[in-house]
Tab-separated table of N, CA, C and O in Angstrom:
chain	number	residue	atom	x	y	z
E	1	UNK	N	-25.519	17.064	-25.300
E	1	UNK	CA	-25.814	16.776	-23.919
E	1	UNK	C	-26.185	15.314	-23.734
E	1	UNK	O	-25.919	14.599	-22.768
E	2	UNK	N	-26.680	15.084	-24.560
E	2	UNK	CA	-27.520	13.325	-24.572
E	2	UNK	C	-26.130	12.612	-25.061
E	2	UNK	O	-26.491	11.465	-24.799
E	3	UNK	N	-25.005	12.472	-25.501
E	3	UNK	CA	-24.191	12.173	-25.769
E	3	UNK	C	-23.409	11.847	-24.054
E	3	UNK	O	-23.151	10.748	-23.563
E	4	UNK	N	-23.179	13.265	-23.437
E	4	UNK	CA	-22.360	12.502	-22.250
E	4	UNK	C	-23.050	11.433	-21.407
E	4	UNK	O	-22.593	10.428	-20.862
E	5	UNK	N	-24.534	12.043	-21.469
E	5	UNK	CA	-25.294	10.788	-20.718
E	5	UNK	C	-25.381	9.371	-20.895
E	5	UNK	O	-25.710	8.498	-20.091
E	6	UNK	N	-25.031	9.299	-22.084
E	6	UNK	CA	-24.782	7.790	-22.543
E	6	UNK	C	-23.458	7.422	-22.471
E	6	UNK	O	-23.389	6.195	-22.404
E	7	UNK	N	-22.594	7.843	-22.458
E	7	UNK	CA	-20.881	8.078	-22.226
E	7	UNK	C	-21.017	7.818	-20.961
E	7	UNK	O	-20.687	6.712	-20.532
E	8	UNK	N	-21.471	8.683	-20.231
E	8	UNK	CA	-21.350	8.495	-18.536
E	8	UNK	C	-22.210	6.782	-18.617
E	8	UNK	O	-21.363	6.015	-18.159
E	9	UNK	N	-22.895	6.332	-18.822
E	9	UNK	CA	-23.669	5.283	-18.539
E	9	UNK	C	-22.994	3.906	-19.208
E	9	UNK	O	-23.006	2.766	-18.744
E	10	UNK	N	-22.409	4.384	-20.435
E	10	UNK	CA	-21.449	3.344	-20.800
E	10	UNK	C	-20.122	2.950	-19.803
E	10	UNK	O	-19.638	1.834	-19.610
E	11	UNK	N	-19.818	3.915	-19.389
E	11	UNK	CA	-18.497	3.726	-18.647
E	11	UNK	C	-19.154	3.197	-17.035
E	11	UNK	O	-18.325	2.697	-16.274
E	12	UNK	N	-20.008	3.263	-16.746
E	12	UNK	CA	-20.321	2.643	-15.240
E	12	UNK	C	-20.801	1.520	-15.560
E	12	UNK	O	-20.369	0.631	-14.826
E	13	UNK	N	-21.847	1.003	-16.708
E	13	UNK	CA	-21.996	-0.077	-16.826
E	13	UNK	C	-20.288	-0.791	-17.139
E	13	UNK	O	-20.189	-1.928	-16.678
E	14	UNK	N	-19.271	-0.372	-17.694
E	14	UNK	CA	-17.841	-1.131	-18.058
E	14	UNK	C	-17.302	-1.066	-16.147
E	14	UNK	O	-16.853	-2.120	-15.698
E	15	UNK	N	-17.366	-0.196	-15.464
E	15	UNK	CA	-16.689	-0.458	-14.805
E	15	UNK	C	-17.896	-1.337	-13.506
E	15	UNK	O	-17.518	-1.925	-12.493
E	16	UNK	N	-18.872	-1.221	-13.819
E	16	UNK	CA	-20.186	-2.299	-13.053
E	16	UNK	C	-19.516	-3.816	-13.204
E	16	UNK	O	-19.441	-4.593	-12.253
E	17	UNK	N	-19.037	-4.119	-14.552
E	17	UNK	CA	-19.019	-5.019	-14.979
E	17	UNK	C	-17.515	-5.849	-15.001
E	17	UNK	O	-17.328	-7.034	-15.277
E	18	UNK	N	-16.654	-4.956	-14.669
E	18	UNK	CA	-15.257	-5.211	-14.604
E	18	UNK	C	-15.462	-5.278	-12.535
E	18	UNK	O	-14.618	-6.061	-12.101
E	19	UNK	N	-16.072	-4.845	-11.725
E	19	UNK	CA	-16.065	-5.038	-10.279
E	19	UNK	C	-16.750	-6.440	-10.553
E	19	UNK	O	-15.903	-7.300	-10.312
E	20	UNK	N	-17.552	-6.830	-10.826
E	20	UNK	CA	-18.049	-8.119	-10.975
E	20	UNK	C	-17.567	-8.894	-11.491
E	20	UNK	O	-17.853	-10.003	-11.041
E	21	UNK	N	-16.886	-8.892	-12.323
E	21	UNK	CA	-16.159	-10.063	-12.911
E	21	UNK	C	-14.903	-9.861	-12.042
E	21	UNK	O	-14.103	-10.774	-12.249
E	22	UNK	N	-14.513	-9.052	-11.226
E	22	UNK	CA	-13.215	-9.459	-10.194
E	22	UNK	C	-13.674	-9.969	-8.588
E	22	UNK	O	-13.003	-10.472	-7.687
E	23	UNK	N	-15.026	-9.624	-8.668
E	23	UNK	CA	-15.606	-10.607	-7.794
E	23	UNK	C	-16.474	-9.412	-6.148
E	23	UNK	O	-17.114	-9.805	-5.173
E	24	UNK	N	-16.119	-8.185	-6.501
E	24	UNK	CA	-16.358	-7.280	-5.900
E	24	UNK	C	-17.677	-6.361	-5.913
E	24	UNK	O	-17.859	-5.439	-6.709
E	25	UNK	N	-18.564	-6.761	-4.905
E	25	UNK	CA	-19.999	-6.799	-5.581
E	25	UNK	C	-20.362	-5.283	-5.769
E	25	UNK	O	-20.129	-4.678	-4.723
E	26	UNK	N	-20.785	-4.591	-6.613
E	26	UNK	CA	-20.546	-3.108	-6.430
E	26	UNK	C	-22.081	-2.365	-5.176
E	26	UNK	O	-22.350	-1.261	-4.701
E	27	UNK	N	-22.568	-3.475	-5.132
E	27	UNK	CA	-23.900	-2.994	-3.986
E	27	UNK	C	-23.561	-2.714	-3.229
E	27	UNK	O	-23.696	-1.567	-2.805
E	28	UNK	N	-22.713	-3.963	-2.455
E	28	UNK	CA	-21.628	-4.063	-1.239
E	28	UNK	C	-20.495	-2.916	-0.700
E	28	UNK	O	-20.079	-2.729	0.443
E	29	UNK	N	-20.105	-2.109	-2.179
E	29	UNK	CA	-19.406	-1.205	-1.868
E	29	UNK	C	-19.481	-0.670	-3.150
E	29	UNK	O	-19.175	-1.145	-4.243
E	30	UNK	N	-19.978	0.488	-2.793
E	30	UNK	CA	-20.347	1.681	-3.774
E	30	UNK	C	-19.111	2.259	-4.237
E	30	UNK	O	-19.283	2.629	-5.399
E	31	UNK	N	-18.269	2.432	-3.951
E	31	UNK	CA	-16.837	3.019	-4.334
E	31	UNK	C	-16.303	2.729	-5.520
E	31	UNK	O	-15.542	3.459	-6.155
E	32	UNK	N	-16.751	1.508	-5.875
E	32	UNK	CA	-16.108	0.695	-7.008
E	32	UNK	C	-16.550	1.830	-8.172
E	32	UNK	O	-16.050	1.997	-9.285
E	33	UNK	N	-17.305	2.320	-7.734
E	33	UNK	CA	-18.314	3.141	-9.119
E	33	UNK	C	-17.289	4.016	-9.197
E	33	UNK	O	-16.552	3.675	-10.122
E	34	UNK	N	-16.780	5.304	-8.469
E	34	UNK	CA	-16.147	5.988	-8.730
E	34	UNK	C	-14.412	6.077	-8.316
E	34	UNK	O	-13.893	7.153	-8.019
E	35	UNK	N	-13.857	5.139	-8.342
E	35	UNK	CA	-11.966	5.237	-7.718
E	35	UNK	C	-11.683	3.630	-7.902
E	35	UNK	O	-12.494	2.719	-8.067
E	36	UNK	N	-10.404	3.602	-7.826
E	36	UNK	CA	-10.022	2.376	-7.626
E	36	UNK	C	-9.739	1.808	-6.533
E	36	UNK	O	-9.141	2.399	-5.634
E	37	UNK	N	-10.117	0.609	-6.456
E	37	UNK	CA	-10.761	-0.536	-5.481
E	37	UNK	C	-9.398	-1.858	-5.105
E	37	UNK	O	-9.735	-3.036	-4.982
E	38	UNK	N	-7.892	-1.420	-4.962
E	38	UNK	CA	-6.880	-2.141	-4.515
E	38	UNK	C	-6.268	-1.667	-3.336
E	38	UNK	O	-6.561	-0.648	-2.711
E	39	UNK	N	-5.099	-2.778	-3.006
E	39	UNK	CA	-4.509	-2.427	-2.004
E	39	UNK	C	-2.791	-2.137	-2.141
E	39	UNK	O	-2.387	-3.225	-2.552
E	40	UNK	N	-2.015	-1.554	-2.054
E	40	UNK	CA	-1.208	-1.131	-2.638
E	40	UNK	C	0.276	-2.315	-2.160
E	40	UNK	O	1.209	-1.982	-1.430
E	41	UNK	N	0.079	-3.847	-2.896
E	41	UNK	CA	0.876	-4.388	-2.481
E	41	UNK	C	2.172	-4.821	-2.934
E	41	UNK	O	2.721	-5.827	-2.484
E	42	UNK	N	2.657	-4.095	-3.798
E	42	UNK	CA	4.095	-3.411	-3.974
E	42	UNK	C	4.637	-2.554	-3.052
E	42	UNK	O	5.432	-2.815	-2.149
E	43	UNK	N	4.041	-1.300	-3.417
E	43	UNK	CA	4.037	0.021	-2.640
E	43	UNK	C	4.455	-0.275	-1.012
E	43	UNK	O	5.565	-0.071	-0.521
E	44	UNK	N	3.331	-0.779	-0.360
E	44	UNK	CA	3.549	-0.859	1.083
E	44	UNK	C	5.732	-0.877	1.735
E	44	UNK	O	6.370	-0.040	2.374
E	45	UNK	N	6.237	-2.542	1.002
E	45	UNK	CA	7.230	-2.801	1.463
E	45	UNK	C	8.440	-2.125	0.725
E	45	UNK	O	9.636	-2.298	0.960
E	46	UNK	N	7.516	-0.837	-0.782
E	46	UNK	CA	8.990	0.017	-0.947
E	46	UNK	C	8.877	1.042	-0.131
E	46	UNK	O	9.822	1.798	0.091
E	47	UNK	N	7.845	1.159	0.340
E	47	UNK	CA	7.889	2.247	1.093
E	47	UNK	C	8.080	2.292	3.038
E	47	UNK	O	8.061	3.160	3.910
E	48	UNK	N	8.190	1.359	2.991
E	48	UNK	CA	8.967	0.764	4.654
E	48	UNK	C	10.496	0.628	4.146
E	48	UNK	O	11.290	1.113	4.952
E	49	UNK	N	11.049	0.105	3.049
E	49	UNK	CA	12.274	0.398	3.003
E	49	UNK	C	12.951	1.353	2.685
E	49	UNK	O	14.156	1.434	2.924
E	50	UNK	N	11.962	2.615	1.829
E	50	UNK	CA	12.667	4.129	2.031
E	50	UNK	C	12.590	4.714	3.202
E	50	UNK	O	13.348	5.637	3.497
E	51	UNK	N	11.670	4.255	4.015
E	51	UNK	CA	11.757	4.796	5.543
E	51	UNK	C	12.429	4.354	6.382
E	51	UNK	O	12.632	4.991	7.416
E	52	UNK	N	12.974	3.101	6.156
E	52	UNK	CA	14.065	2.401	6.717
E	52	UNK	C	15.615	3.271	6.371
E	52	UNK	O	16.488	3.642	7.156
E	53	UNK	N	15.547	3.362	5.314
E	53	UNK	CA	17.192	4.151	4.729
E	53	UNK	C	16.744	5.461	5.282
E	53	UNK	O	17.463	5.876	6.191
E	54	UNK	N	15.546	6.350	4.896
E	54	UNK	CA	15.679	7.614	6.086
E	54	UNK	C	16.031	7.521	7.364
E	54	UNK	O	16.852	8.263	7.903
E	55	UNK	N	15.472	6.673	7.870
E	55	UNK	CA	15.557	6.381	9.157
E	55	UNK	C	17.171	5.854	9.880
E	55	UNK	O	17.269	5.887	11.107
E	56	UNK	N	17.949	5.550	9.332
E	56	UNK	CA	19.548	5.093	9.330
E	56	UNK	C	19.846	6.584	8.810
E	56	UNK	O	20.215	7.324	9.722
E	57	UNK	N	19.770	7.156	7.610
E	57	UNK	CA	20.333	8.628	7.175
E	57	UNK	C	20.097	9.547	7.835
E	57	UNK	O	20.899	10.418	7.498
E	58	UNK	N	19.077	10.128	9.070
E	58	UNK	CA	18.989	10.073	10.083
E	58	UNK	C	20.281	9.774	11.206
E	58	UNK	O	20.129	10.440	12.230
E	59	UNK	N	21.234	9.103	11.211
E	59	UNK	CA	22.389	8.550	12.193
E	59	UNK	C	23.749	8.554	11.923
E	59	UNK	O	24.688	7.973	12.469
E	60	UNK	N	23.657	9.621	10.602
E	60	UNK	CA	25.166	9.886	10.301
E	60	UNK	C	25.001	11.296	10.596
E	60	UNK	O	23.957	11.948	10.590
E	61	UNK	N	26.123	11.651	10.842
E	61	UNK	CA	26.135	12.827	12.070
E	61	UNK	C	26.812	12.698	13.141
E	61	UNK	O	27.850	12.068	13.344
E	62	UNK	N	26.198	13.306	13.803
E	62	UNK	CA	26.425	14.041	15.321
E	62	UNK	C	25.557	13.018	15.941
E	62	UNK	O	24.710	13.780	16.408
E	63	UNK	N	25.306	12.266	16.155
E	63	UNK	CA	24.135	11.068	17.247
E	63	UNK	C	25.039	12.008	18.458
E	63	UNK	O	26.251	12.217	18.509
E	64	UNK	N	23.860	12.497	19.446
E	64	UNK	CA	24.347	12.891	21.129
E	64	UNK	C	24.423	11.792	22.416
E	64	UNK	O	25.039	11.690	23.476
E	65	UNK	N	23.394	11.024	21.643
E	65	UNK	CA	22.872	9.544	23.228
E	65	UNK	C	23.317	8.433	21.875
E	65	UNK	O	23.635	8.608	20.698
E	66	UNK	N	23.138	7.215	22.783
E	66	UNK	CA	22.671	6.027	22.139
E	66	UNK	C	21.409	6.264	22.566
E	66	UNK	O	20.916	5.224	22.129
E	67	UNK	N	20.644	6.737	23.002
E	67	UNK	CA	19.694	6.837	22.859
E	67	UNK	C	18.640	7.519	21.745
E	67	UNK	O	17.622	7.078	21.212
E	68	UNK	N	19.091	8.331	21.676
E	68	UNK	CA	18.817	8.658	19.867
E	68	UNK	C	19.233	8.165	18.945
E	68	UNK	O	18.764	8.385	17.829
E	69	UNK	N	20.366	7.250	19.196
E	69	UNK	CA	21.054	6.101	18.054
E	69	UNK	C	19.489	4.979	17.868
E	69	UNK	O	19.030	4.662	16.771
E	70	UNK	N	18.976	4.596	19.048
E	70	UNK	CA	18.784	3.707	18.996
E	70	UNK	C	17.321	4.024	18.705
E	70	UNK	O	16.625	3.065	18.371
E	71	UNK	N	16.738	5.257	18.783
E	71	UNK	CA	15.434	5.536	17.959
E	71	UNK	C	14.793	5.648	17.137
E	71	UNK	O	13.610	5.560	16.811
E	72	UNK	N	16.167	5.972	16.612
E	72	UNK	CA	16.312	5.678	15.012
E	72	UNK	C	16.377	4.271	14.201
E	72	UNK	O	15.627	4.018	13.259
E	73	UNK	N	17.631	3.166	14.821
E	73	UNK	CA	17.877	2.529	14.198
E	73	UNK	C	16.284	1.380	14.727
E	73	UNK	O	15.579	1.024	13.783
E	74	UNK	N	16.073	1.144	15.441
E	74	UNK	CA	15.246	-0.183	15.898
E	74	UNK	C	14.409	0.388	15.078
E	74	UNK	O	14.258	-0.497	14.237
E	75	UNK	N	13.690	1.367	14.717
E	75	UNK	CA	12.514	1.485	13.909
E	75	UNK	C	12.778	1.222	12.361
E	75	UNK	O	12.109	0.639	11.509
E	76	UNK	N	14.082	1.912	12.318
E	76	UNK	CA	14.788	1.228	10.518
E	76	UNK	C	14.806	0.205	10.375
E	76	UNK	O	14.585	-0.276	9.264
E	77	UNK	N	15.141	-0.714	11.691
E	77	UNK	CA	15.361	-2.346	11.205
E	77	UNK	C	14.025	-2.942	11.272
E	77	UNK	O	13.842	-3.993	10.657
E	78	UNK	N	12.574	-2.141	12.278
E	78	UNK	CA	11.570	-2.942	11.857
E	78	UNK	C	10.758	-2.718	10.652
E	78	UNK	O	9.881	-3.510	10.306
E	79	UNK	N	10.963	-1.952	10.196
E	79	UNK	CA	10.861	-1.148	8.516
E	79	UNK	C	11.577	-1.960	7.671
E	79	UNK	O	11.122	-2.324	6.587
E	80	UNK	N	12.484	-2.220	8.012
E	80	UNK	CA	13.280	-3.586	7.024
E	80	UNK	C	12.952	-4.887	7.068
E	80	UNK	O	12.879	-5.702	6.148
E	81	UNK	N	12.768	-5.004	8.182
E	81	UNK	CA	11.691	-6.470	8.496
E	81	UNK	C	10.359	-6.498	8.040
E	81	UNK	O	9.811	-7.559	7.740
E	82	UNK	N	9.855	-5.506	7.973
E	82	UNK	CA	8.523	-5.338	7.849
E	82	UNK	C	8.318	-5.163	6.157
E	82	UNK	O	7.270	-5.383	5.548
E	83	UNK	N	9.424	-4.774	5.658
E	83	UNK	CA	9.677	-4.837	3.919
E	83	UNK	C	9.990	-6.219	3.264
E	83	UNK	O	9.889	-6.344	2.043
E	84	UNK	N	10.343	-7.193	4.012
E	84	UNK	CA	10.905	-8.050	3.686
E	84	UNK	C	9.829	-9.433	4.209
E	84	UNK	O	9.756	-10.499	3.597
E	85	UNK	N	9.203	-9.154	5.236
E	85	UNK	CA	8.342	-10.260	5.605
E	85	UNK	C	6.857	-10.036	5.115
E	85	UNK	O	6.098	-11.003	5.047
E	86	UNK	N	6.402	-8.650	4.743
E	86	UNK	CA	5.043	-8.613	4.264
E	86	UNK	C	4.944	-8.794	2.961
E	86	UNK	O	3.877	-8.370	2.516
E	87	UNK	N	5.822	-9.375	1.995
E	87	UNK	CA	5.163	-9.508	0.885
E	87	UNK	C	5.690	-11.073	0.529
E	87	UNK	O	5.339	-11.640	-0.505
E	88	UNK	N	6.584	-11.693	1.531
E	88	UNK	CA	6.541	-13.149	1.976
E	88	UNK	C	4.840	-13.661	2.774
E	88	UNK	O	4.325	-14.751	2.523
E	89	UNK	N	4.206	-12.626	3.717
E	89	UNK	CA	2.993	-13.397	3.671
E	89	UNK	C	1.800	-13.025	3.131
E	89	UNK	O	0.731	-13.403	3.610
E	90	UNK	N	1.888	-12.290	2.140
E	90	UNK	CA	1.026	-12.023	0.825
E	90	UNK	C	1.146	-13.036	-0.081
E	90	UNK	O	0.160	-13.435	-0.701
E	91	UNK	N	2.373	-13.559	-0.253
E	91	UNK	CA	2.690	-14.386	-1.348
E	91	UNK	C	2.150	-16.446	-0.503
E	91	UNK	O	1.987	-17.483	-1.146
E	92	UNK	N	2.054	-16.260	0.825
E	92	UNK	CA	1.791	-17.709	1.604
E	92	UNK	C	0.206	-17.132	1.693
E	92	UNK	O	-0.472	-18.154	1.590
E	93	UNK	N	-0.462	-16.291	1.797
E	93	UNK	CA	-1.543	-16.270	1.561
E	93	UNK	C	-2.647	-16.622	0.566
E	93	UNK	O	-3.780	-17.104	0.575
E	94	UNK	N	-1.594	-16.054	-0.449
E	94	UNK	CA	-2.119	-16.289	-1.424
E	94	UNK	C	-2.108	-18.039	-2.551
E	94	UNK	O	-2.651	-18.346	-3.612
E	95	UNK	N	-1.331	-18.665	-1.726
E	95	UNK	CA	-1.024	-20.193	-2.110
E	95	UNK	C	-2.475	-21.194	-1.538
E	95	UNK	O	-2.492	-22.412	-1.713
């Protein structure tokens, strides 16, 4: 029993100490203690561009209006824009 308690106490002091040395004060935000503490900036713009290709796969078919053509597609193309320009200003942010 006295074994996990020191196990458990080793591993919060490692991860106490790994939020602080990335600059993330763990007082400030308690979370750090238990989950991880990023923002998913890969992820975001693959995942606007699989919703972009759903969103076009979606428009083969039967389309009835251009109006359902076009509900589809303007949101695919800002999903494609939005894949393509957010990790252009992640990358000017970060300069």
């Amino acid at each position: 029993m006295a074994s996990k308690a020191v196990a458990h106490s080793a591993t919060t002091s490692k991860t106490r100490e790994i939020a602080v040395a990335s600059g993330i004060d763990p007082a400030d935000e308690p979370s750090v203690d238990w989950g991880w503490h990023q923002n998913f900036h890969r992820g975001v713009p693959i995942a606007a561009a699989v919703v972009g290709v759903v969103l076009l796969l979606f428009t083969i078919g039967h389309p009835v209006s251009w109006t359902e053509f076009l509900f589809s597609a303007v949101p695919a193309a800002v999903c494609f824009i939005g894949a393509i320009a957010y990790p252009l200003h992640q990358r000017r942010r970060r300069l």
